[in-house]
Amino acid sequence: MNKEVFLQDLGQKDYKETWDYQEDLFKETLDIKIKNRREDAGLKTPNHFLFVEHPHVYTLGKSGDMANLLIDEEQLAKKNATFYKINRGGDITYHGPGQIVGYPILDLDNFFTDIHKYLRLLEEMVILTLAEYGLKAERSEGETGVWLDVGTPFARKICAMGVRASRWVTMHGFALNVNADLGYFDLMIPCGIKDKAVTSLNVELGKKEVNIAEVKEKLLKYFTALFEAEMVLK
């Protein structure tokens, strides 16, 4: 088992470029696993964790409904936003400035072979991080991600998640709203859920801006603990 995780912060990067990069890392790990299985090569499989901030973009998962995007191509252009159909699970999601997006590309054979546990630990990482800001975040039954005021008329999502896995190798991940422009969420039905609102950490704290680097540090602290990982800067 290789618990080393190569950490890269890509800064602000185009969605498609980042997706292509993810695919390259994902394929590299899969190829090593296939070689190990066919040739008993005994090679270590790498793990990666990418931080990134995307320009305005909407992505639709494999099970998503195009009707959940409420604007057309011309309106997207006016909003300086792009749109992609992608190969993760889930419905429609927005990414944009002020949001921390994390893409763990892990070989779960190095950790545990359980996708349900994997998603729950990613949620726990976010829940523990938000607790440091005095927020009681939690899961909402049947709805992946992290929420506030679950079970009340004021329920609102603060972190979306959607992953893809093949041969226990993961890609895609989570998007935590830190200083997000919530107006962009009005142009879609978030994750296809019509009766739930979306929020951002700065809104919940009544601040104009929250220190994103500080939030990333907290997320990494809990990721490292929950996955018993060793982070290596790349």
Coordinates of N, CA and C in Angstrom, one line a residue:
M1 N 0.8 -1.2 0.0 CA 0.0 0.0 0.0 C 0.9 1.2 0.0
N2 N 0.6 2.2 -0.9 CA 1.3 3.4 -1.0 C 0.4 4.6 -0.6
K3 N 0.7 5.1 0.6 CA -0.1 6.2 1.2 C 0.4 7.6 0.8
E4 N 1.4 7.7 0.0 CA 1.9 9.0 -0.4 C 0.9 9.6 -1.4
V5 N 0.6 10.9 -1.2 CA -0.3 11.6 -2.1 C 0.4 12.8 -2.6
F6 N 0.6 12.9 -3.9 CA 1.3 14.1 -4.5 C 0.3 15.2 -4.5
L7 N 0.6 16.3 -3.9 CA -0.2 17.5 -3.8 C 0.2 18.6 -4.8
Q8 N -0.8 19.0 -5.6 CA -0.5 20.2 -6.5 C -1.6 21.2 -6.4
D9 N -1.3 22.4 -6.3 CA -2.2 23.5 -6.3 C -2.1 24.2 -7.7
L10 N -3.1 24.0 -8.6 CA -3.0 24.5 -9.9 C -3.4 25.9 -10.1
G11 N -3.8 26.6 -9.0 CA -4.2 28.0 -9.1 C -5.5 28.0 -9.9
Q12 N -5.7 29.1 -10.7 CA -6.9 29.2 -11.5 C -6.6 28.6 -12.9
K13 N -7.4 27.6 -13.3 CA -7.1 26.9 -14.5 C -8.4 26.5 -15.2
D14 N -8.4 26.6 -16.5 CA -9.5 26.2 -17.3 C -10.0 24.8 -17.0
Y15 N -11.3 24.7 -17.0 CA -11.9 23.4 -16.6 C -11.5 22.3 -17.5
K16 N -11.5 22.5 -18.9 CA -11.2 21.4 -19.8 C -9.7 21.0 -19.7
E17 N -8.8 22.0 -19.5 CA -7.4 21.7 -19.3 C -7.2 20.8 -18.1
T18 N -7.9 21.2 -17.0 CA -7.8 20.4 -15.8 C -8.3 19.0 -15.9
W19 N -9.5 18.9 -16.6 CA -10.1 17.6 -16.8 C -9.2 16.7 -17.6
D20 N -8.5 17.3 -18.6 CA -7.6 16.5 -19.4 C -6.4 16.0 -18.6
Y21 N -5.9 16.9 -17.7 CA -4.8 16.6 -16.8 C -5.2 15.5 -15.9
Q22 N -6.4 15.6 -15.3 CA -6.9 14.5 -14.4 C -6.9 13.2 -15.2
E23 N -7.5 13.2 -16.4 CA -7.6 12.0 -17.2 C -6.2 11.4 -17.4
D24 N -5.2 12.2 -17.6 CA -3.8 11.7 -17.8 C -3.3 11.0 -16.6
L25 N -3.5 11.6 -15.4 CA -3.1 11.0 -14.2 C -3.8 9.8 -13.9
F26 N -5.1 9.8 -14.1 CA -6.0 8.7 -13.9 C -5.6 7.5 -14.8
K27 N -5.3 7.8 -16.1 CA -4.9 6.7 -17.0 C -3.5 6.1 -16.6
E28 N -2.6 7.0 -16.1 CA -1.3 6.5 -15.7 C -1.4 5.5 -14.6
T29 N -2.3 5.8 -13.6 CA -2.5 4.9 -12.5 C -3.1 3.6 -13.0
L30 N -4.2 3.7 -13.8 CA -4.8 2.5 -14.3 C -3.9 1.6 -15.1
D31 N -3.0 2.3 -15.9 CA -2.0 1.5 -16.7 C -1.1 0.7 -15.8
I32 N -0.7 1.3 -14.7 CA 0.2 0.6 -13.8 C -0.5 -0.5 -13.2
K33 N -1.8 -0.3 -12.8 CA -2.5 -1.4 -12.2 C -2.7 -2.6 -13.1
I34 N -3.0 -2.3 -14.4 CA -3.1 -3.3 -15.4 C -1.8 -4.1 -15.6
K35 N -0.7 -3.3 -15.7 CA 0.6 -4.0 -15.8 C 0.9 -4.9 -14.7
N36 N 0.6 -4.4 -13.4 CA 0.8 -5.2 -12.2 C 0.0 -6.5 -12.3
R37 N -1.2 -6.4 -12.8 CA -2.1 -7.6 -12.8 C -1.6 -8.6 -13.9
R38 N -1.2 -8.1 -15.0 CA -0.8 -8.9 -16.1 C 0.6 -9.5 -16.0
E39 N 1.5 -8.7 -15.4 CA 2.9 -9.1 -15.4 C 3.4 -9.3 -13.9
D40 N 2.5 -9.2 -13.0 CA 2.9 -9.2 -11.6 C 4.2 -8.4 -11.3
A41 N 4.1 -7.1 -11.9 CA 5.2 -6.2 -11.9 C 5.5 -5.6 -10.5
G42 N 4.6 -5.6 -9.6 CA 4.8 -5.1 -8.3 C 5.1 -3.6 -8.2
L43 N 4.7 -2.8 -9.2 CA 4.9 -1.4 -9.2 C 4.0 -0.6 -8.3
K44 N 4.5 0.4 -7.6 CA 3.7 1.2 -6.8 C 2.7 2.1 -7.6
T45 N 1.5 2.2 -7.2 CA 0.6 3.1 -7.9 C 0.6 4.5 -7.2
P46 N 0.7 5.6 -8.0 CA 0.7 6.9 -7.4 C -0.7 7.4 -7.0
N47 N -0.7 8.3 -6.1 CA -2.0 9.0 -5.7 C -1.7 10.5 -5.8
H48 N -2.8 11.2 -6.2 CA -2.6 12.7 -6.4 C -3.8 13.4 -5.7
F49 N -3.6 14.6 -5.4 CA -4.6 15.5 -4.9 C -4.4 16.9 -5.5
L50 N -5.3 17.3 -6.4 CA -5.2 18.6 -7.0 C -6.2 19.6 -6.4
F51 N -5.6 20.8 -6.1 CA -6.5 21.9 -5.8 C -6.5 22.8 -7.0
V52 N -7.7 23.4 -7.3 CA -7.8 24.3 -8.5 C -9.0 25.2 -8.3
E53 N -9.0 26.3 -8.9 CA -10.1 27.3 -9.0 C -10.4 27.5 -10.5
H54 N -11.6 27.2 -10.8 CA -12.0 27.3 -12.3 C -12.6 28.7 -12.6
P55 N -12.5 29.2 -13.8 CA -13.3 30.2 -14.3 C -14.8 29.7 -14.3
H56 N -15.8 30.6 -14.5 CA -17.2 30.2 -14.4 C -17.5 29.0 -15.4
V57 N -18.0 27.9 -14.9 CA -18.3 26.8 -15.8 C -19.4 25.9 -15.1
Y58 N -20.2 25.4 -16.0 CA -21.3 24.4 -15.5 C -20.9 23.0 -16.1
T59 N -21.0 22.0 -15.3 CA -20.7 20.7 -15.7 C -21.9 19.8 -15.4
L60 N -22.2 18.9 -16.3 CA -23.4 18.0 -16.2 C -22.9 16.5 -16.1
G61 N -23.2 15.8 -15.1 CA -22.8 14.4 -14.9 C -23.6 13.5 -15.8
K62 N -23.1 12.2 -15.8 CA -23.7 11.2 -16.7 C -25.2 11.0 -16.5
S63 N -25.7 11.2 -15.2 CA -27.1 11.0 -14.9 C -27.9 12.3 -14.9
G64 N -27.2 13.3 -15.4 CA -27.9 14.7 -15.3 C -28.9 14.9 -16.4
D65 N -29.7 16.0 -16.1 CA -30.7 16.4 -17.0 C -30.4 17.8 -17.6
M66 N -30.3 17.9 -18.9 CA -30.0 19.2 -19.5 C -31.0 20.3 -19.1
A67 N -32.2 19.9 -18.7 CA -33.2 20.9 -18.3 C -32.8 21.6 -17.0
N68 N -31.8 21.1 -16.3 CA -31.4 21.7 -15.0 C -30.5 22.9 -15.3
L69 N -30.0 23.1 -16.5 CA -29.3 24.3 -16.9 C -30.3 25.3 -17.5
L70 N -30.5 26.4 -16.8 CA -31.6 27.3 -17.1 C -31.3 28.4 -18.1
I71 N -30.1 28.4 -18.7 CA -29.7 29.4 -19.7 C -29.2 28.7 -21.0
D72 N -29.2 29.4 -22.1 CA -28.7 28.8 -23.3 C -27.3 29.2 -23.6
E73 N -26.7 28.8 -24.8 CA -25.3 29.1 -25.1 C -25.0 30.6 -25.2
E74 N -26.0 31.4 -25.7 CA -25.8 32.8 -25.9 C -25.7 33.5 -24.5
Q75 N -26.6 33.0 -23.6 CA -26.6 33.6 -22.2 C -25.3 33.2 -21.5
L76 N -24.9 31.9 -21.7 CA -23.6 31.5 -21.1 C -22.5 32.4 -21.5
A77 N -22.4 32.7 -22.8 CA -21.3 33.6 -23.3 C -21.4 35.0 -22.6
K78 N -22.6 35.5 -22.4 CA -22.7 36.8 -21.8 C -22.3 36.8 -20.3
K79 N -22.4 35.6 -19.7 CA -22.0 35.4 -18.3 C -20.5 35.0 -18.2
N80 N -19.8 34.9 -19.4 CA -18.4 34.5 -19.4 C -18.3 33.1 -18.8
A81 N -19.3 32.2 -19.1 CA -19.3 30.9 -18.5 C -19.2 29.9 -19.7
T82 N -18.7 28.7 -19.4 CA -18.7 27.6 -20.3 C -19.5 26.4 -19.8
F83 N -19.7 25.4 -20.6 CA -20.5 24.2 -20.2 C -19.9 22.9 -20.8
Y84 N -19.9 21.9 -19.9 CA -19.3 20.6 -20.4 C -20.2 19.4 -19.8
K85 N -20.4 18.4 -20.7 CA -21.0 17.2 -20.2 C -19.7 16.3 -19.9
I86 N -19.8 15.7 -18.7 CA -18.6 15.0 -18.2 C -18.9 13.6 -17.7
N87 N -17.8 12.9 -17.3 CA -18.0 11.5 -17.0 C -18.0 11.1 -15.5
R88 N -18.5 12.1 -14.7 CA -18.6 11.8 -13.2 C -20.1 11.4 -13.0
G89 N -20.4 11.0 -11.8 CA -21.8 10.8 -11.4 C -22.4 12.1 -11.0
G90 N -23.7 12.1 -10.8 CA -24.4 13.3 -10.3 C -25.0 14.1 -11.5
D91 N -25.6 15.2 -11.1 CA -26.3 16.1 -12.1 C -25.5 17.3 -12.4
I92 N -26.1 18.5 -12.4 CA -25.4 19.7 -12.8 C -24.7 20.4 -11.6
T93 N -23.5 20.9 -11.9 CA -22.8 21.6 -10.9 C -22.1 22.8 -11.5
Y94 N -21.9 23.9 -10.7 CA -21.3 25.1 -11.1 C -19.9 25.2 -10.4
H95 N -18.9 25.6 -11.1 CA -17.6 25.9 -10.6 C -17.2 27.4 -11.0
G96 N -16.6 28.1 -10.1 CA -16.2 29.4 -10.4 C -15.2 30.0 -9.4
P97 N -14.8 31.2 -9.6 CA -13.9 31.9 -8.7 C -14.5 32.0 -7.3
G98 N -13.6 31.8 -6.3 CA -14.0 31.9 -4.9 C -14.5 30.5 -4.4
Q99 N -14.2 29.5 -5.2 CA -14.6 28.1 -4.8 C -13.4 27.3 -4.8
I100 N -13.2 26.4 -3.7 CA -12.1 25.5 -3.7 C -12.6 24.2 -4.3
V101 N -11.9 23.8 -5.4 CA -12.2 22.5 -6.0 C -11.1 21.6 -5.7
G102 N -11.4 20.4 -5.3 CA -10.4 19.4 -5.0 C -10.6 18.1 -5.8
Y103 N -9.6 17.6 -6.4 CA -9.7 16.4 -7.2 C -8.7 15.4 -6.7
P104 N -9.1 14.5 -5.8 CA -8.2 13.4 -5.4 C -8.3 12.3 -6.5
I105 N -7.1 12.0 -7.0 CA -7.0 10.9 -7.9 C -6.2 9.8 -7.2
L106 N -6.9 8.9 -6.5 CA -6.4 8.0 -5.6 C -6.6 6.5 -6.1
D107 N -5.6 5.7 -5.9 CA -5.8 4.2 -6.0 C -6.3 3.7 -4.7
L108 N -7.6 3.5 -4.6 CA -8.2 3.1 -3.3 C -7.7 1.8 -2.8
D109 N -7.0 1.0 -3.7 CA -6.3 -0.2 -3.2 C -5.2 0.1 -2.2
N110 N -4.8 1.4 -2.3 CA -3.8 1.9 -1.3 C -4.4 2.2 0.0
F111 N -5.7 2.4 0.1 CA -6.4 2.9 1.3 C -7.5 1.9 1.7
F112 N -8.5 1.8 1.0 CA -9.7 0.9 1.3 C -10.5 0.8 0.0
T113 N -11.1 -0.3 -0.3 CA -11.8 -0.5 -1.5 C -13.3 -0.4 -1.2
D114 N -13.8 0.9 -1.0 CA -15.1 1.1 -0.6 C -15.5 2.6 -1.1
I115 N -16.2 2.7 -2.2 CA -16.6 4.0 -2.7 C -17.5 4.8 -1.7
H116 N -18.4 4.1 -1.1 CA -19.3 4.7 -0.1 C -18.5 5.3 1.0
K117 N -17.5 4.6 1.5 CA -16.6 5.1 2.6 C -15.8 6.3 2.1
Y118 N -15.3 6.2 0.8 CA -14.5 7.3 0.2 C -15.3 8.6 0.2
L119 N -16.6 8.5 -0.2 CA -17.4 9.8 -0.3 C -17.7 10.3 1.1
R120 N -18.0 9.4 2.0 CA -18.3 9.8 3.4 C -17.1 10.5 4.1
L121 N -15.8 10.0 3.8 CA -14.6 10.6 4.3 C -14.4 12.0 3.7
L122 N -14.7 12.1 2.4 CA -14.5 13.4 1.8 C -15.5 14.4 2.5
E123 N -16.7 14.0 2.7 CA -17.7 14.8 3.4 C -17.2 15.1 4.8
E124 N -16.7 14.1 5.5 CA -16.2 14.4 6.9 C -15.1 15.4 6.9
M125 N -14.2 15.3 5.9 CA -13.1 16.3 5.8 C -13.7 17.7 5.7
V126 N -14.7 17.9 5.0 CA -15.4 19.3 4.8 C -16.1 19.6 6.1
I127 N -16.8 18.7 6.7 CA -17.6 18.9 7.9 C -16.7 19.4 9.0
L128 N -15.5 18.7 9.2 CA -14.6 19.0 10.2 C -13.9 20.4 10.0
T129 N -13.7 20.7 8.7 CA -13.1 22.0 8.4 C -14.1 23.1 8.7
L130 N -15.3 23.0 8.4 CA -16.3 24.0 8.6 C -16.6 24.2 10.1
A131 N -16.4 23.1 10.9 CA -16.6 23.2 12.3 C -15.6 24.1 12.9
E132 N -14.4 24.3 12.3 CA -13.4 25.2 12.8 C -13.8 26.7 12.6
Y133 N -14.8 26.9 11.8 CA -15.4 28.2 11.6 C -16.7 28.4 12.3
G134 N -17.0 27.4 13.2 CA -18.2 27.5 14.0 C -19.5 27.1 13.4
L135 N -19.4 26.4 12.2 CA -20.6 26.0 11.5 C -20.8 24.5 11.7
K136 N -22.1 24.2 11.9 CA -22.5 22.8 12.1 C -23.0 22.3 10.8
A137 N -22.0 21.8 10.0 CA -22.3 21.2 8.7 C -22.6 19.7 8.9
E138 N -23.4 19.1 7.9 CA -23.7 17.7 8.1 C -24.1 17.1 6.7
R139 N -24.4 15.8 6.7 CA -24.9 15.1 5.5 C -26.4 15.2 5.5
S140 N -26.9 15.1 4.2 CA -28.3 15.1 4.0 C -28.6 13.7 3.4
E141 N -29.4 12.9 4.1 CA -29.7 11.5 3.6 C -30.1 11.4 2.2
G142 N -29.4 10.6 1.4 CA -29.7 10.4 0.0 C -29.2 11.5 -0.9
E143 N -28.4 12.5 -0.4 CA -27.9 13.6 -1.2 C -26.4 13.8 -0.8
T144 N -25.6 13.4 -1.8 CA -24.1 13.5 -1.6 C -23.8 15.0 -1.4
G145 N -22.8 15.2 -0.6 CA -22.3 16.6 -0.4 C -22.4 17.0 1.1
V146 N -22.2 18.3 1.4 CA -22.3 18.8 2.7 C -23.2 20.0 2.8
W147 N -24.0 20.0 3.8 CA -25.2 20.9 4.0 C -25.2 21.6 5.3
L148 N -26.0 22.6 5.4 CA -26.3 23.3 6.7 C -27.8 23.3 6.9
D149 N -28.2 23.2 8.2 CA -29.6 23.2 8.6 C -30.4 22.1 7.8
V150 N -29.9 20.9 7.8 CA -30.5 19.8 7.2 C -31.9 19.5 7.9
G151 N -32.9 19.2 7.1 CA -34.2 18.9 7.7 C -35.0 20.1 8.1
T152 N -34.6 21.3 7.7 CA -35.4 22.5 8.0 C -35.7 23.2 6.6
P153 N -36.6 24.1 6.6 CA -36.9 24.9 5.4 C -35.7 25.7 4.9
F154 N -34.7 25.8 5.8 CA -33.5 26.7 5.5 C -32.3 25.8 5.0
A155 N -32.5 24.6 4.7 CA -31.4 23.7 4.3 C -30.7 24.3 3.1
R156 N -29.4 24.3 3.1 CA -28.6 24.8 2.0 C -27.3 24.1 1.9
K157 N -26.9 23.9 0.6 CA -25.7 23.2 0.3 C -24.5 24.1 0.2
I158 N -23.4 23.6 0.8 CA -22.2 24.5 0.8 C -21.0 23.7 0.1
C159 N -21.2 22.4 -0.1 CA -20.1 21.7 -0.8 C -20.8 20.6 -1.7
A160 N -20.5 20.6 -3.0 CA -21.0 19.6 -3.9 C -19.9 18.5 -4.1
M161 N -20.3 17.3 -4.4 CA -19.4 16.2 -4.7 C -19.9 15.4 -5.9
G162 N -18.9 14.9 -6.7 CA -19.3 13.9 -7.7 C -18.0 13.3 -8.1
V163 N -18.0 12.0 -8.2 CA -16.7 11.2 -8.5 C -16.9 10.2 -9.6
R164 N -15.8 9.8 -10.2 CA -15.8 8.7 -11.1 C -14.8 7.7 -10.5
A165 N -15.0 6.4 -10.7 CA -14.0 5.4 -10.2 C -14.0 4.3 -11.2
S166 N -12.8 3.7 -11.5 CA -12.6 2.6 -12.3 C -11.5 1.8 -11.7
R167 N -11.7 0.5 -11.5 CA -10.6 -0.4 -10.9 C -10.1 0.2 -9.6
W168 N -11.0 0.9 -8.9 CA -10.7 1.5 -7.6 C -9.9 2.8 -7.7
V169 N -9.7 3.3 -8.9 CA -9.0 4.6 -9.1 C -10.0 5.7 -9.2
T170 N -9.9 6.8 -8.5 CA -10.9 7.8 -8.4 C -10.5 9.0 -9.3
M171 N -11.4 9.8 -9.7 CA -11.2 11.2 -10.2 C -12.4 12.1 -10.0
H172 N -12.3 13.3 -10.4 CA -13.3 14.4 -10.0 C -13.3 14.5 -8.5
G173 N -14.2 15.1 -7.8 CA -14.1 15.3 -6.4 C -15.1 16.2 -5.8
F174 N -14.7 17.3 -5.2 CA -15.6 18.2 -4.4 C -15.4 19.6 -4.8
A175 N -16.4 20.4 -4.5 CA -16.3 21.9 -4.7 C -16.9 22.6 -3.5
L176 N -16.1 23.3 -2.8 CA -16.5 23.9 -1.5 C -16.6 25.4 -1.8
N177 N -17.8 26.0 -1.6 CA -18.0 27.4 -1.8 C -17.4 28.2 -0.6
V178 N -16.4 29.0 -0.9 CA -15.8 29.8 0.1 C -16.1 31.3 0.0
N179 N -15.8 31.8 -1.2 CA -16.1 33.2 -1.5 C -16.9 33.2 -2.9
A180 N -17.8 32.3 -3.1 CA -18.4 32.1 -4.4 C -19.5 33.2 -4.7
D181 N -19.6 33.5 -5.9 CA -20.7 34.4 -6.4 C -22.0 33.5 -6.6
L182 N -22.9 33.6 -5.6 CA -24.0 32.7 -5.6 C -25.0 33.0 -6.7
G183 N -24.9 34.1 -7.3 CA -25.8 34.5 -8.4 C -25.7 33.5 -9.6
Y184 N -24.6 32.8 -9.7 CA -24.4 31.9 -10.8 C -25.2 30.6 -10.5
F185 N -25.5 30.3 -9.3 CA -26.3 29.1 -9.0 C -27.7 29.3 -9.3
D186 N -28.2 30.6 -9.5 CA -29.6 30.8 -9.9 C -29.8 30.5 -11.3
L187 N -28.8 30.2 -12.1 CA -28.9 29.9 -13.5 C -29.0 28.4 -13.8
M188 N -29.1 27.6 -12.7 CA -29.3 26.2 -12.8 C -30.1 25.7 -11.7
I189 N -30.5 24.4 -11.7 CA -31.1 23.7 -10.6 C -30.0 22.9 -10.0
P190 N -29.4 23.4 -8.9 CA -28.2 22.7 -8.4 C -28.4 21.2 -8.1
C191 N -27.6 20.4 -8.7 CA -27.6 18.9 -8.6 C -29.0 18.4 -8.8
G192 N -29.8 19.2 -9.5 CA -31.2 18.7 -9.9 C -32.2 18.8 -8.7
I193 N -31.8 19.4 -7.6 CA -32.6 19.5 -6.4 C -33.3 20.8 -6.4
K194 N -34.6 20.9 -6.6 CA -35.3 22.1 -6.8 C -35.6 22.9 -5.5
D195 N -35.7 22.2 -4.4 CA -36.2 22.9 -3.2 C -35.1 23.2 -2.1
K196 N -33.8 23.2 -2.6 CA -32.7 23.4 -1.6 C -31.9 24.6 -2.1
A197 N -31.5 25.4 -1.2 CA -30.6 26.6 -1.6 C -29.2 26.2 -1.5
V198 N -28.3 27.2 -1.9 CA -26.9 27.0 -1.9 C -26.3 28.2 -1.1
T199 N -25.2 28.0 -0.5 CA -24.6 29.0 0.3 C -23.1 29.0 0.1
S200 N -22.4 29.9 0.7 CA -20.9 30.0 0.7 C -20.4 30.4 2.1
L201 N -19.2 30.0 2.4 CA -18.6 30.2 3.7 C -18.6 31.6 4.1
N202 N -18.2 32.5 3.2 CA -18.2 34.0 3.6 C -19.5 34.5 3.9
V203 N -20.6 34.0 3.2 CA -21.9 34.5 3.5 C -22.3 34.0 4.9
E204 N -22.0 32.7 5.2 CA -22.4 32.2 6.5 C -21.7 32.9 7.7
L205 N -20.5 33.4 7.4 CA -19.7 34.1 8.4 C -19.9 35.6 8.4
G206 N -20.7 36.1 7.5 CA -21.0 37.5 7.4 C -19.7 38.3 7.0
K207 N -18.9 37.7 6.2 CA -17.6 38.3 5.8 C -17.6 38.6 4.3
K208 N -16.9 39.6 3.9 CA -16.7 39.8 2.4 C -15.9 38.7 1.8
E209 N -14.9 38.3 2.5 CA -14.0 37.3 2.0 C -13.3 36.5 3.1
V210 N -13.2 35.2 2.9 CA -12.5 34.3 3.8 C -11.2 33.9 3.1
N211 N -10.2 33.7 4.0 CA -8.9 33.4 3.5 C -8.9 31.9 2.9
I212 N -8.8 31.8 1.6 CA -8.9 30.5 0.9 C -7.7 29.6 1.2
A213 N -6.5 30.2 1.3 CA -5.3 29.4 1.7 C -5.5 28.7 3.0
E214 N -6.1 29.4 4.0 CA -6.3 28.9 5.3 C -7.3 27.7 5.2
V215 N -8.4 27.9 4.4 CA -9.4 26.8 4.3 C -8.7 25.6 3.7
K216 N -7.9 25.8 2.7 CA -7.2 24.6 2.1 C -6.3 23.9 3.1
E217 N -5.6 24.7 3.9 CA -4.7 24.0 5.0 C -5.6 23.1 5.9
K218 N -6.7 23.6 6.2 CA -7.6 22.8 7.1 C -8.1 21.6 6.4
L219 N -8.5 21.7 5.2 CA -9.0 20.6 4.4 C -7.9 19.5 4.3
L220 N -6.7 19.9 4.0 CA -5.6 19.0 3.9 C -5.2 18.3 5.2
K221 N -5.4 19.1 6.3 CA -5.1 18.5 7.6 C -6.0 17.3 7.9
Y222 N -7.3 17.5 7.6 CA -8.3 16.5 7.8 C -8.2 15.4 6.8
F223 N -7.9 15.7 5.6 CA -7.8 14.7 4.5 C -6.6 13.7 5.0
T224 N -5.5 14.3 5.4 CA -4.3 13.5 5.8 C -4.7 12.6 6.9
A225 N -5.4 13.1 7.9 CA -5.8 12.3 9.1 C -6.8 11.2 8.7
L226 N -7.8 11.6 8.0 CA -8.9 10.6 7.7 C -8.4 9.5 6.8
F227 N -7.5 9.8 5.8 CA -7.0 8.8 4.9 C -5.7 8.2 5.3
E228 N -5.2 8.7 6.5 CA -3.9 8.2 6.9 C -2.8 8.4 5.8
A229 N -2.9 9.5 5.2 CA -2.1 9.8 4.0 C -0.8 10.6 4.4
E230 N 0.2 10.5 3.5 CA 1.4 11.3 3.6 C 1.4 12.2 2.4
M231 N 1.2 13.6 2.6 CA 1.1 14.5 1.5 C 2.6 14.9 1.1
V232 N 2.8 14.9 -0.2 CA 4.1 15.2 -0.8 C 3.8 16.3 -1.8
L233 N 4.5 17.5 -1.7 CA 4.4 18.6 -2.6 C 5.0 18.2 -3.9
K234 N 4.3 18.5 -5.0 CA 4.8 18.1 -6.4 C 5.1 19.4 -7.2

